[in-house]
């Protein structure tokens, strides 16, 4: 049997990882500035992460949610405190797409309405409702097609107001920062308008913080830069530093009842151990502060480069839009300088999503490589 061929692959086989570095089967060392789509939040093989997951595995790795799993409560308490959402409840699942599915379902259960507002360039996952809320027709199968999702231009307040006027809205779902869309940052006033309109129309405000959350922007969640609170927040990716885990933070006005949601693997002991390791490391190593400081540093180092059209960033979430397509640029970074970066749906945008504990010295390697390629005019 062969693998189902859906991924365009680099010819790389990594066999070891530590911090912000990876080694392939030829013992070549690569600097990781992408973290597997922002998953590696505290660095590869962080000792706290390895210790907690190992110790947990030696005790018990899995049982279903038919029994008490106190470590889930530990995750929820720690997450609530660090994110300033202590009064909310928490549901654990396995991935970002699953988190968004549950968020959209909860909103509809609560409001008894169907329509959801989402935005151009949005990406929320590849499962049924999540992909229907994603602005990419090529990945929406006929079975996923529905008129329950209304796409509104990103950062367009007038269009947002018109959507509320013309439809009964169950929820609005927006990324704290659009990742796949090219690191598009919602205006603070736009997020505040969503909050107001949801309140006025008894709709649920869902903030997808799957890529932009967990300290990446210098605050725990990106939407907190706008001084607002969402009703539902979805998390995954950096939550487990590589262990598959996701979750939904839920406003107390949304009532739980037995059987409303469910998951087989969500909130298993190993996922919880990984999640606690990440939270503790973000806190003890001041990684949100590091994200702010090093994000500002990287911007200062690159802002005058002649090949750059625009830099969009908060903390260590960067979209560097070039004046030329970024694919050849990425190839040179990878092949000549052994640096891993990401792309986006807009072909000129280079996406940078390093571990939150990356060092200035490591970023300088990228800056030097970037300027070398830029000066050579490709």
Coordinates of C-alpha atoms in Angstrom, one line a residue:
X1 CA 0.0 0.0 0.0
X2 CA 1.2 3.5 -0.8
X3 CA 0.4 6.8 0.9
X4 CA -2.4 8.9 -0.4
X5 CA -0.5 11.6 -2.3
X6 CA -2.0 14.9 -1.1
X7 CA 1.2 16.7 0.2
X8 CA 3.8 18.3 -1.9
X9 CA 6.9 17.2 -0.1
X10 CA 10.4 18.6 0.4
X11 CA 13.1 15.9 -0.1
X12 CA 13.9 16.0 3.6
X13 CA 13.9 13.2 6.3
X14 CA 14.4 14.7 9.7
X15 CA 15.5 12.2 12.4
X16 CA 16.4 14.5 15.3
X17 CA 15.3 17.9 16.7
X18 CA 16.3 20.2 19.5
X19 CA 15.3 23.7 20.2
X20 CA 15.0 25.6 16.9
X21 CA 17.0 23.1 15.0
X22 CA 16.4 19.9 13.0
X23 CA 18.8 17.3 11.7
X24 CA 18.1 15.1 8.6
X25 CA 19.3 11.6 7.9
X26 CA 22.5 13.1 6.3
X27 CA 23.3 14.8 9.6
X28 CA 22.7 18.2 8.0
X29 CA 21.4 20.9 10.4
X30 CA 18.4 23.1 9.6
X31 CA 17.1 26.2 11.4
X32 CA 13.3 25.9 11.9
X33 CA 11.5 29.2 11.5
X34 CA 8.1 27.6 10.8
X35 CA 7.6 25.0 13.5
X36 CA 5.4 22.8 11.4
X37 CA 2.7 25.5 10.9
X38 CA 3.2 27.2 14.4
X39 CA 2.9 23.9 16.2
X40 CA 6.4 24.0 17.9
X41 CA 5.8 26.7 20.5
X42 CA 8.4 26.0 23.1
X43 CA 11.1 24.4 20.8
X44 CA 11.7 20.8 19.7
X45 CA 12.3 18.3 22.5
X46 CA 12.1 20.8 25.2
X47 CA 13.2 19.1 28.4
X48 CA 10.1 20.0 30.4
X49 CA 7.9 18.7 27.6
X50 CA 9.9 15.4 27.2
X51 CA 9.9 14.9 31.0
X52 CA 6.2 15.4 31.6
X53 CA 5.0 13.3 28.6
X54 CA 7.5 10.5 29.5
X55 CA 6.5 10.5 33.2
X56 CA 2.8 10.4 32.2
X57 CA 3.3 7.6 29.7
X58 CA 5.0 5.5 32.5
X59 CA 1.8 5.9 34.6
X60 CA -1.1 5.8 32.2
X61 CA -1.4 7.0 28.6
X62 CA -5.1 6.6 27.8
X63 CA -8.6 6.0 29.1
X64 CA -11.8 7.4 27.7
X65 CA -13.8 10.3 29.0
X66 CA -16.2 7.9 30.7
X67 CA -14.0 8.3 33.8
X68 CA -12.6 11.2 35.8
X69 CA -9.3 12.5 34.3
X70 CA -8.2 15.1 36.9
X71 CA -5.2 16.3 34.7
X72 CA -7.8 17.8 32.3
X73 CA -9.0 20.1 35.2
X74 CA -5.3 21.0 35.8
X75 CA -5.0 22.1 32.1
X76 CA -8.2 24.1 32.3
X77 CA -7.3 25.9 35.5
X78 CA -3.8 26.8 34.2
X79 CA -5.1 27.9 30.8
X80 CA -7.9 30.0 32.3
X81 CA -5.5 31.8 34.6
X82 CA -2.8 32.5 32.0
X83 CA -5.3 33.6 29.3
X84 CA -7.5 35.7 31.6
X85 CA -10.5 33.6 30.8
X86 CA -10.9 32.0 34.2
X87 CA -14.7 32.2 34.3
X88 CA -15.0 30.2 31.0
X89 CA -15.3 26.4 30.7
X90 CA -13.1 24.2 28.6
X91 CA -13.7 21.3 26.2
X92 CA -10.6 19.3 25.0
X93 CA -10.4 17.7 21.6
X94 CA -7.7 16.7 19.1
X95 CA -7.1 19.3 16.5
X96 CA -7.9 22.8 15.3
X97 CA -10.5 21.7 12.8
X98 CA -12.3 19.7 15.5
X99 CA -12.2 22.7 17.8
X100 CA -13.8 24.9 15.2
X101 CA -16.5 22.2 14.4
X102 CA -17.4 22.1 18.1
X103 CA -17.4 25.9 18.3
X104 CA -19.7 26.4 15.4
X105 CA -22.0 23.6 16.7
X106 CA -22.1 25.1 20.2
X107 CA -23.0 28.6 18.8
X108 CA -25.9 27.1 16.8
X109 CA -27.1 25.0 19.7
X110 CA -27.1 28.2 21.9
X111 CA -28.7 30.6 19.4
X112 CA -31.0 28.1 17.6
X113 CA -29.9 29.9 14.4
X114 CA -27.9 28.6 11.4
X115 CA -26.0 31.4 9.6
X116 CA -22.4 32.2 10.4
X117 CA -20.4 35.1 9.1
X118 CA -16.8 34.4 8.0
X119 CA -14.3 36.3 6.1
X120 CA -12.3 36.4 2.8
X121 CA -9.0 34.6 3.0
X122 CA -10.1 32.7 6.1
X123 CA -8.9 29.2 6.9
X124 CA -10.6 27.3 9.7
X125 CA -9.8 23.6 8.8
X126 CA -10.7 20.8 6.4
X127 CA -13.7 19.1 8.1
X128 CA -17.4 19.7 7.3
X129 CA -18.3 23.1 8.9
X130 CA -14.7 24.3 9.3
X131 CA -14.0 23.9 5.6
X132 CA -17.3 25.5 4.6
X133 CA -16.1 28.6 6.6
X134 CA -12.8 28.5 4.7
X135 CA -12.3 30.8 1.7
X136 CA -10.9 28.2 -0.6
X137 CA -13.3 26.6 -3.1
X138 CA -10.8 24.0 -4.2
X139 CA -11.0 22.1 -0.9
X140 CA -14.7 22.3 -0.4
X141 CA -16.3 19.1 -1.6
X142 CA -20.0 19.1 -2.8
X143 CA -21.0 17.4 0.4
X144 CA -19.6 20.5 2.3
X145 CA -21.4 23.1 0.2
X146 CA -24.0 25.0 2.2
X147 CA -25.6 28.5 2.3
X148 CA -25.1 28.7 6.0
X149 CA -21.8 30.5 5.7
X150 CA -21.8 34.1 4.6
X151 CA -18.4 35.5 3.4
X152 CA -17.7 39.1 4.2
X153 CA -14.7 41.2 3.1
X154 CA -12.0 41.1 5.8
X155 CA -11.8 44.4 7.8
X156 CA -14.9 45.8 6.1
X157 CA -17.2 47.2 8.7
X158 CA -19.9 48.3 6.3
X159 CA -20.2 44.8 4.7
X160 CA -20.3 43.3 8.2
X161 CA -23.2 45.5 9.3
X162 CA -25.1 44.6 6.1
X163 CA -24.7 40.9 6.7
X164 CA -26.2 41.3 10.1
X165 CA -29.1 43.4 8.7
X166 CA -29.9 40.8 6.0
X167 CA -29.6 37.6 7.9
X168 CA -30.3 36.0 11.2
X169 CA -26.8 35.4 12.4
X170 CA -25.8 32.5 14.8
X171 CA -22.1 33.4 15.0
X172 CA -19.2 35.2 13.6
X173 CA -15.9 33.3 13.2
X174 CA -12.7 35.1 12.7
X175 CA -9.0 34.2 13.1
X176 CA -7.1 36.3 15.7
X177 CA -4.7 36.8 12.8
X178 CA -5.2 35.1 9.5
X179 CA -2.3 32.7 9.0
X180 CA -2.9 30.9 5.7
X181 CA -4.3 34.1 4.3
X182 CA -0.9 35.7 4.7
X183 CA -0.7 37.0 8.3
X184 CA -3.6 39.5 7.8
X185 CA -4.3 41.3 11.0
X186 CA -7.8 42.4 11.9
X187 CA -8.1 46.1 12.9
X188 CA -8.9 46.6 16.5
X189 CA -11.9 48.6 15.6
X190 CA -13.2 45.8 13.3
X191 CA -12.9 43.2 16.2
X192 CA -14.7 45.7 18.5
X193 CA -17.5 46.1 15.9
X194 CA -17.9 42.3 15.7
X195 CA -18.2 42.3 19.5
X196 CA -20.9 45.0 19.4
X197 CA -22.9 43.5 16.6
X198 CA -22.9 40.1 18.2
X199 CA -24.1 41.6 21.5
X200 CA -26.9 43.6 19.7
X201 CA -28.0 40.6 17.7
X202 CA -27.6 37.8 20.2
X203 CA -25.0 36.1 18.1
X204 CA -21.8 34.3 19.3
X205 CA -18.4 35.7 18.7
X206 CA -16.0 32.9 17.9
X207 CA -12.3 33.7 17.7
X208 CA -10.1 31.1 16.0
X209 CA -6.7 31.4 17.9
X210 CA -5.4 28.1 16.6
X211 CA -2.4 29.6 15.0
X212 CA -2.2 33.0 16.6
X213 CA -2.8 32.0 20.2
X214 CA -0.7 30.7 23.0
X215 CA 1.6 33.7 23.4
X216 CA 2.7 33.9 19.8
X217 CA 1.7 37.6 19.4
X218 CA 3.0 38.7 22.8
X219 CA -0.4 38.4 24.4
X220 CA -1.9 35.0 25.2
X221 CA -4.5 35.5 22.4
X222 CA -4.1 37.8 19.4
X223 CA -7.6 39.3 19.9
X224 CA -6.6 40.6 23.3
X225 CA -4.6 43.3 21.5
X226 CA -8.1 44.8 20.7
X227 CA -9.2 44.7 24.4
X228 CA -12.2 42.5 23.7
X229 CA -13.4 39.1 24.8
X230 CA -14.8 36.5 22.5
X231 CA -17.6 34.1 23.5
X232 CA -15.8 31.1 22.2
X233 CA -12.1 30.7 21.6
X234 CA -10.6 27.8 19.7
X235 CA -7.0 26.6 20.3
X236 CA -4.7 23.8 19.0
X237 CA -1.3 23.9 17.2
X238 CA 1.1 25.4 19.8
X239 CA -1.0 24.1 22.6
X240 CA 0.7 20.7 22.5
X241 CA 4.1 21.5 21.0
X242 CA 3.7 18.6 18.6
X243 CA 1.3 16.4 20.5
X244 CA -2.1 16.4 18.8
X245 CA -4.4 18.4 21.0
X246 CA -7.1 21.1 20.6
X247 CA -9.6 22.8 22.7
X248 CA -12.6 25.2 23.0
X249 CA -12.9 27.9 25.7
X250 CA -16.6 28.5 26.2
X251 CA -18.5 31.5 27.8
X252 CA -20.5 30.5 30.9
X253 CA -23.7 31.7 29.2
X254 CA -23.5 28.6 26.9
X255 CA -24.9 25.7 28.9
X256 CA -23.4 22.3 28.9
X257 CA -25.5 19.1 29.0
X258 CA -24.5 15.5 28.8
X259 CA -24.0 14.3 25.2
X260 CA -23.9 17.8 23.7
X261 CA -20.2 17.3 22.6
X262 CA -18.0 14.2 22.6
X263 CA -14.6 12.9 21.7
X264 CA -12.8 9.6 22.0
X265 CA -9.2 10.8 22.3
X266 CA -9.6 14.4 23.3
X267 CA -8.2 15.3 26.7
X268 CA -6.2 12.1 27.0
X269 CA -3.5 11.9 29.7
X270 CA -0.6 12.4 27.3
X271 CA -2.2 15.4 25.6
X272 CA -2.8 17.0 29.0
X273 CA 0.8 16.4 30.1
X274 CA 2.0 18.0 26.9
X275 CA -0.4 20.9 27.4
X276 CA 0.8 21.5 30.9
X277 CA 4.4 21.5 29.8
X278 CA 3.7 24.1 27.3
X279 CA 1.8 26.4 29.7
X280 CA 4.4 26.1 32.4
X281 CA 7.3 26.8 29.9
X282 CA 5.5 29.9 28.5
X283 CA 5.1 31.2 32.0
X284 CA 8.5 30.3 33.6
X285 CA 10.6 31.3 30.6
X286 CA 8.6 34.6 29.9
X287 CA 8.0 33.5 26.3
X288 CA 5.3 36.1 25.6
X289 CA 7.7 38.8 26.4
X290 CA 10.4 37.1 24.3
X291 CA 7.9 37.0 21.4
X292 CA 7.3 40.7 21.7
X293 CA 10.9 41.7 22.0
X294 CA 12.3 39.4 19.2
X295 CA 9.4 40.2 16.9
X296 CA 10.2 43.9 17.2
X297 CA 13.9 43.1 16.7
X298 CA 13.2 41.1 13.5
X299 CA 11.1 43.8 12.1
X300 CA 13.7 46.4 12.7
X301 CA 16.4 44.3 11.0
X302 CA 14.3 43.7 7.9
X303 CA 12.1 46.8 7.5
X304 CA 14.4 48.7 5.1
X305 CA 15.1 45.8 2.8
X306 CA 14.5 46.8 -0.9
X307 CA 12.8 43.4 -1.8
X308 CA 10.1 43.8 0.8
X309 CA 6.8 45.3 0.0
X310 CA 5.2 45.0 3.4
X311 CA 5.8 43.3 6.8
X312 CA 2.7 42.3 8.7
X313 CA 3.5 41.0 12.2
X314 CA 2.5 40.8 15.9
X315 CA 5.1 39.2 18.2
X316 CA 6.6 36.2 16.4
X317 CA 3.9 35.8 13.8
X318 CA 5.3 37.3 10.5
X319 CA 4.0 37.7 7.0
X320 CA 6.8 39.2 4.9
X321 CA 5.3 40.2 1.6
X322 CA 8.0 40.4 -1.2
X323 CA 7.9 42.4 -4.4
X324 CA 8.4 39.1 -6.2
X325 CA 7.0 35.5 -5.8
X326 CA 8.4 34.0 -2.6
X327 CA 8.8 30.4 -3.8
X328 CA 12.3 30.9 -5.3
X329 CA 13.2 32.9 -2.2
X330 CA 12.1 30.0 0.1
X331 CA 14.0 27.5 -2.0
X332 CA 17.2 29.5 -1.6
X333 CA 16.7 29.8 2.1
X334 CA 16.2 26.1 2.3
X335 CA 18.8 24.8 -0.1
X336 CA 21.6 27.3 0.4
X337 CA 21.1 28.4 4.0
X338 CA 19.3 25.3 5.5
X339 CA 16.5 27.5 6.9
X340 CA 12.8 26.3 7.0
X341 CA 10.1 28.9 6.4
X342 CA 6.5 28.9 5.3
X343 CA 4.3 30.3 2.5
X344 CA 0.7 31.5 2.4
X345 CA -2.2 31.7 0.0
X346 CA -0.8 34.9 -1.4
X347 CA 2.2 33.8 -3.5
X348 CA 4.5 36.7 -2.6
X349 CA 4.2 36.2 1.2
X350 CA 6.8 34.4 3.3
X351 CA 5.5 33.2 6.6
X352 CA 7.7 33.1 9.7
X353 CA 6.4 31.2 12.8
X354 CA 9.4 30.2 15.0
X355 CA 9.4 28.7 18.4
X356 CA 8.6 31.4 21.1
X357 CA 12.0 30.7 22.8
X358 CA 14.1 31.4 19.7
X359 CA 17.2 33.5 20.3
X360 CA 18.4 36.7 18.7
X361 CA 21.4 34.8 17.5
X362 CA 19.2 32.4 15.6
X363 CA 17.2 35.2 14.1
X364 CA 20.4 36.9 13.0
X365 CA 21.2 33.8 10.9
X366 CA 17.9 34.4 9.1
X367 CA 18.5 38.1 8.7
X368 CA 21.9 37.5 7.1
X369 CA 20.5 34.9 4.8
X370 CA 17.6 37.1 3.8
X371 CA 19.7 40.1 3.0
X372 CA 22.2 38.0 1.1
X373 CA 19.4 36.6 -1.2
X374 CA 17.8 40.0 -1.5
X375 CA 21.0 41.7 -2.5
X376 CA 21.6 39.0 -5.1
X377 CA 18.2 39.9 -6.7
X378 CA 17.5 36.1 -6.8

